[in-house]
mmCIF file of C-alpha atoms in Angstrom:
data_model
loop_
_atom_site.group_PDB
_atom_site.id
_atom_site.type_symbol
_atom_site.label_atom_id
_atom_site.label_comp_id
_atom_site.label_asym_id
_atom_site.label_seq_id
_atom_site.Cartn_x
_atom_site.Cartn_y
_atom_site.Cartn_z
ATOM 1 C CA UNK A 877 -67.598 70.814 3.412
ATOM 2 C CA UNK A 878 -69.202 72.887 0.668
ATOM 3 C CA UNK A 879 -70.372 70.620 -2.127
ATOM 4 C CA UNK A 880 -70.703 71.673 -5.748
ATOM 5 C CA UNK A 881 -74.370 72.141 -6.554
ATOM 6 C CA UNK A 882 -75.162 71.012 -10.069
ATOM 7 C CA UNK A 883 -78.005 70.880 -12.521
ATOM 8 C CA UNK A 884 -78.397 71.645 -16.212
ATOM 9 C CA UNK A 885 -79.691 75.160 -15.543
ATOM 10 C CA UNK A 886 -76.577 76.079 -13.559
ATOM 11 C CA UNK A 887 -73.995 74.980 -16.136
ATOM 12 C CA UNK A 888 -71.832 77.906 -17.219
ATOM 13 C CA UNK A 889 -72.586 78.793 -20.829
ATOM 14 C CA UNK A 890 -69.742 81.271 -21.329
ATOM 15 C CA UNK A 891 -66.134 81.563 -20.249
ATOM 16 C CA UNK A 892 -67.028 84.577 -18.086
ATOM 17 C CA UNK A 893 -69.739 82.551 -16.327
ATOM 18 C CA UNK A 894 -67.237 79.759 -15.671
ATOM 19 C CA UNK A 895 -64.780 82.227 -14.119
ATOM 20 C CA UNK A 896 -67.535 83.713 -11.945
ATOM 21 C CA UNK A 897 -68.717 80.298 -10.824
ATOM 22 C CA UNK A 898 -65.185 79.087 -10.118
ATOM 23 C CA UNK A 899 -64.368 82.235 -8.119
ATOM 24 C CA UNK A 900 -67.549 81.874 -6.069
ATOM 25 C CA UNK A 901 -66.876 78.201 -5.389
ATOM 26 C CA UNK A 902 -63.257 78.959 -4.483
ATOM 27 C CA UNK A 903 -64.388 81.651 -2.035
ATOM 28 C CA UNK A 904 -66.686 79.142 -0.296
ATOM 29 C CA UNK A 905 -63.969 76.487 -0.076
ATOM 30 C CA UNK A 906 -61.245 78.928 0.989
ATOM 31 C CA UNK A 907 -63.504 80.385 3.665
ATOM 32 C CA UNK A 908 -63.750 76.942 5.215
ATOM 33 C CA UNK A 909 -60.212 75.632 4.646
ATOM 34 C CA UNK A 910 -57.888 78.554 3.837
ATOM 35 C CA UNK A 911 -59.240 81.629 5.658
ATOM 36 C CA UNK A 912 -55.838 83.343 5.387
ATOM 37 C CA UNK A 913 -55.898 83.144 1.556
ATOM 38 C CA UNK A 914 -57.130 86.433 0.012
ATOM 39 C CA UNK A 915 -59.197 84.570 -2.572
ATOM 40 C CA UNK A 916 -60.902 87.781 -3.725
ATOM 41 C CA UNK A 917 -57.554 88.950 -5.150
ATOM 42 C CA UNK A 918 -57.093 85.858 -7.350
ATOM 43 C CA UNK A 919 -57.489 86.570 -11.069
ATOM 44 C CA UNK A 920 -59.558 83.996 -12.965
ATOM 45 C CA UNK A 921 -59.275 83.347 -16.680
ATOM 46 C CA UNK A 922 -60.046 80.640 -19.198
ATOM 47 C CA UNK A 923 -58.076 79.222 -22.076
ATOM 48 C CA UNK A 924 -59.233 77.407 -25.189
ATOM 49 C CA UNK A 925 -55.639 76.354 -25.918
ATOM 50 C CA UNK A 926 -54.908 74.292 -22.794
ATOM 51 C CA UNK A 927 -54.965 70.599 -23.676
ATOM 52 C CA UNK A 928 -52.707 68.853 -21.173
ATOM 53 C CA UNK A 929 -54.134 70.257 -17.967
ATOM 54 C CA UNK A 930 -57.604 71.312 -16.882
ATOM 55 C CA UNK A 931 -56.257 74.180 -14.799
ATOM 56 C CA UNK A 932 -53.108 76.052 -13.914
ATOM 57 C CA UNK A 933 -52.231 78.342 -11.031
ATOM 58 C CA UNK A 934 -49.769 81.020 -12.117
ATOM 59 C CA UNK A 935 -47.826 83.081 -9.593
ATOM 60 C CA UNK A 936 -46.060 86.386 -10.180
ATOM 61 C CA UNK A 937 -43.431 86.541 -7.435
ATOM 62 C CA UNK A 938 -42.701 90.221 -7.991
ATOM 63 C CA UNK A 939 -46.296 91.341 -7.442
ATOM 64 C CA UNK A 940 -47.602 88.385 -5.436
ATOM 65 C CA UNK A 941 -50.489 88.106 -7.913
ATOM 66 C CA UNK A 942 -52.050 84.657 -8.337
ATOM 67 C CA UNK A 943 -53.973 83.820 -11.499
ATOM 68 C CA UNK A 944 -55.917 80.620 -11.977
ATOM 69 C CA UNK A 945 -56.349 79.654 -15.619
ATOM 70 C CA UNK A 946 -59.043 77.103 -16.438
ATOM 71 C CA UNK A 947 -59.375 75.037 -19.606
ATOM 72 C CA UNK A 948 -62.688 75.706 -21.328
ATOM 73 C CA UNK A 949 -62.322 72.427 -23.261
ATOM 74 C CA UNK A 950 -61.906 70.459 -20.030
ATOM 75 C CA UNK A 951 -64.969 72.160 -18.567
ATOM 76 C CA UNK A 952 -67.017 71.293 -21.663
ATOM 77 C CA UNK A 953 -65.828 67.684 -21.472
ATOM 78 C CA UNK A 954 -66.315 67.256 -17.712
ATOM 79 C CA UNK A 955 -69.216 69.569 -16.856
ATOM 80 C CA UNK A 956 -69.300 71.313 -13.479
ATOM 81 C CA UNK A 957 -70.063 68.042 -11.669
ATOM 82 C CA UNK A 958 -66.493 66.934 -12.309
ATOM 83 C CA UNK A 959 -64.763 70.238 -13.084
ATOM 84 C CA UNK A 960 -65.240 71.749 -9.631
ATOM 85 C CA UNK A 961 -62.500 69.356 -8.488
ATOM 86 C CA UNK A 962 -60.109 71.208 -10.814
ATOM 87 C CA UNK A 963 -61.023 74.498 -9.139
ATOM 88 C CA UNK A 964 -60.221 72.957 -5.753
ATOM 89 C CA UNK A 965 -56.948 71.521 -7.068
ATOM 90 C CA UNK A 966 -55.819 74.926 -8.311
ATOM 91 C CA UNK A 967 -57.004 76.551 -5.084
ATOM 92 C CA UNK A 968 -54.558 74.350 -3.166
ATOM 93 C CA UNK A 969 -51.773 75.635 -5.434
ATOM 94 C CA UNK A 970 -52.939 79.222 -4.855
ATOM 95 C CA UNK A 971 -52.749 78.619 -1.106
ATOM 96 C CA UNK A 972 -49.255 77.097 -1.502
ATOM 97 C CA UNK A 973 -48.098 80.175 -3.423
ATOM 98 C CA UNK A 974 -49.585 82.457 -0.768
ATOM 99 C CA UNK A 975 -47.990 80.558 2.117
ATOM 100 C CA UNK A 976 -44.703 79.281 0.642
ATOM 101 C CA UNK A 977 -44.021 81.241 -2.602
ATOM 102 C CA UNK A 978 -44.016 77.929 -4.508
ATOM 103 C CA UNK A 979 -46.422 75.142 -5.400
ATOM 104 C CA UNK A 980 -46.078 71.457 -6.215
ATOM 105 C CA UNK A 981 -47.800 68.104 -5.689
ATOM 106 C CA UNK A 982 -45.697 67.199 -2.652
ATOM 107 C CA UNK A 983 -46.693 66.776 1.004
ATOM 108 C CA UNK A 984 -48.424 70.142 1.435
ATOM 109 C CA UNK A 985 -50.586 69.435 -1.609
ATOM 110 C CA UNK A 986 -51.266 65.822 -0.661
ATOM 111 C CA UNK A 987 -52.365 66.882 2.822
ATOM 112 C CA UNK A 988 -55.251 68.868 1.298
ATOM 113 C CA UNK A 989 -56.254 66.664 -1.673
ATOM 114 C CA UNK A 990 -58.582 64.318 0.255
ATOM 115 C CA UNK A 991 -60.216 66.915 2.538
ATOM 116 C CA UNK A 992 -60.962 69.052 -0.526
ATOM 117 C CA UNK A 993 -62.191 66.075 -2.586
ATOM 118 C CA UNK A 994 -59.739 66.643 -5.414
ATOM 119 C CA UNK A 995 -57.031 64.733 -7.270
ATOM 120 C CA UNK A 996 -53.284 65.115 -7.742
ATOM 121 C CA UNK A 997 -53.628 65.017 -11.534
ATOM 122 C CA UNK A 998 -56.507 65.430 -13.963
ATOM 123 C CA UNK A 999 -57.784 62.852 -16.391
ATOM 124 C CA UNK A 1000 -57.019 63.379 -20.067
ATOM 125 C CA UNK A 1001 -59.820 65.392 -21.685
ATOM 126 C CA UNK A 1002 -58.309 65.923 -25.150
ATOM 127 C CA UNK A 1003 -56.914 63.326 -27.504
ATOM 128 C CA UNK A 1004 -53.185 63.670 -28.197
ATOM 129 C CA UNK A 1005 -52.005 64.119 -31.775
ATOM 130 C CA UNK A 1006 -48.755 62.240 -31.142
ATOM 131 C CA UNK A 1007 -47.211 59.751 -28.734
ATOM 132 C CA UNK A 1008 -43.572 59.824 -27.696
ATOM 133 C CA UNK A 1009 -42.500 56.229 -27.162
ATOM 134 C CA UNK A 1010 -39.257 55.142 -25.514
ATOM 135 C CA UNK A 1011 -37.475 52.408 -27.474
ATOM 136 C CA UNK A 1012 -36.001 51.071 -24.223
ATOM 137 C CA UNK A 1013 -38.643 51.159 -21.470
ATOM 138 C CA UNK A 1014 -41.687 51.646 -23.763
ATOM 139 C CA UNK A 1015 -42.957 54.606 -21.726
ATOM 140 C CA UNK A 1016 -45.624 56.494 -23.694
ATOM 141 C CA UNK A 1017 -46.039 60.253 -23.327
ATOM 142 C CA UNK A 1018 -48.833 62.151 -25.099
ATOM 143 C CA UNK A 1019 -48.167 65.290 -27.146
ATOM 144 C CA UNK A 1020 -50.851 67.648 -28.374
ATOM 145 C CA UNK A 1021 -48.909 69.749 -30.854
ATOM 146 C CA UNK A 1022 -45.952 69.495 -33.187
ATOM 147 C CA UNK A 1023 -43.354 70.613 -30.644
ATOM 148 C CA UNK A 1024 -39.552 70.484 -30.909
ATOM 149 C CA UNK A 1025 -39.374 66.974 -29.473
ATOM 150 C CA UNK A 1026 -42.027 65.755 -31.933
ATOM 151 C CA UNK A 1027 -40.161 67.322 -34.865
ATOM 152 C CA UNK A 1028 -36.702 66.145 -33.752
ATOM 153 C CA UNK A 1029 -37.004 63.151 -31.422
ATOM 154 C CA UNK A 1030 -33.380 62.124 -32.048
ATOM 155 C CA UNK A 1031 -32.273 65.268 -30.160
ATOM 156 C CA UNK A 1032 -33.875 63.933 -26.963
ATOM 157 C CA UNK A 1033 -33.695 60.902 -24.673
ATOM 158 C CA UNK A 1034 -36.138 59.282 -22.288
ATOM 159 C CA UNK A 1035 -35.410 59.563 -18.558
ATOM 160 C CA UNK A 1036 -34.120 55.986 -18.718
ATOM 161 C CA UNK A 1037 -31.654 57.005 -21.462
ATOM 162 C CA UNK A 1038 -33.511 55.280 -24.301
ATOM 163 C CA UNK A 1039 -34.122 56.668 -27.778
ATOM 164 C CA UNK A 1040 -37.522 58.214 -28.479
ATOM 165 C CA UNK A 1041 -39.728 57.607 -31.491
ATOM 166 C CA UNK A 1042 -42.892 59.504 -32.429
ATOM 167 C CA UNK A 1043 -46.158 57.786 -33.329
ATOM 168 C CA UNK A 1044 -49.204 59.501 -34.763
ATOM 169 C CA UNK A 1045 -52.175 59.074 -32.476
#
């Protein structure tokens, strides 16, 4: 398996460098595990707005185009040593889109998570501004912006049916 080489000199300093590094790493991994995936046709971009996920694979069914969006904030928090796992995670989704026209964290994802040394979900890298708390089951769900549910929690219910309250983080 191709391992992520890391040292301070090789850290991406710009968003463009991160996209280039991620694309190169993805090409190495895909060559070994997903040779049928046309990884060179994947668009790579970064976002400074993403706060809940470190990466996202986006699929345009009409054109077949796959775009992998990476969180610059997550990269800055993790560094490449940890962030390369996000690239591999999103690469699995890209492969799922290519093969099945859909992607999820079900059996086809799980089958590849260990061999590609990646996780089903990323660790939190940004602090939430709010917590949604169920009055019934006490489930806590982070929120990073003042969304509709944060503004009007009485319009929503927890999956268990309980009322939701909002707490400042």
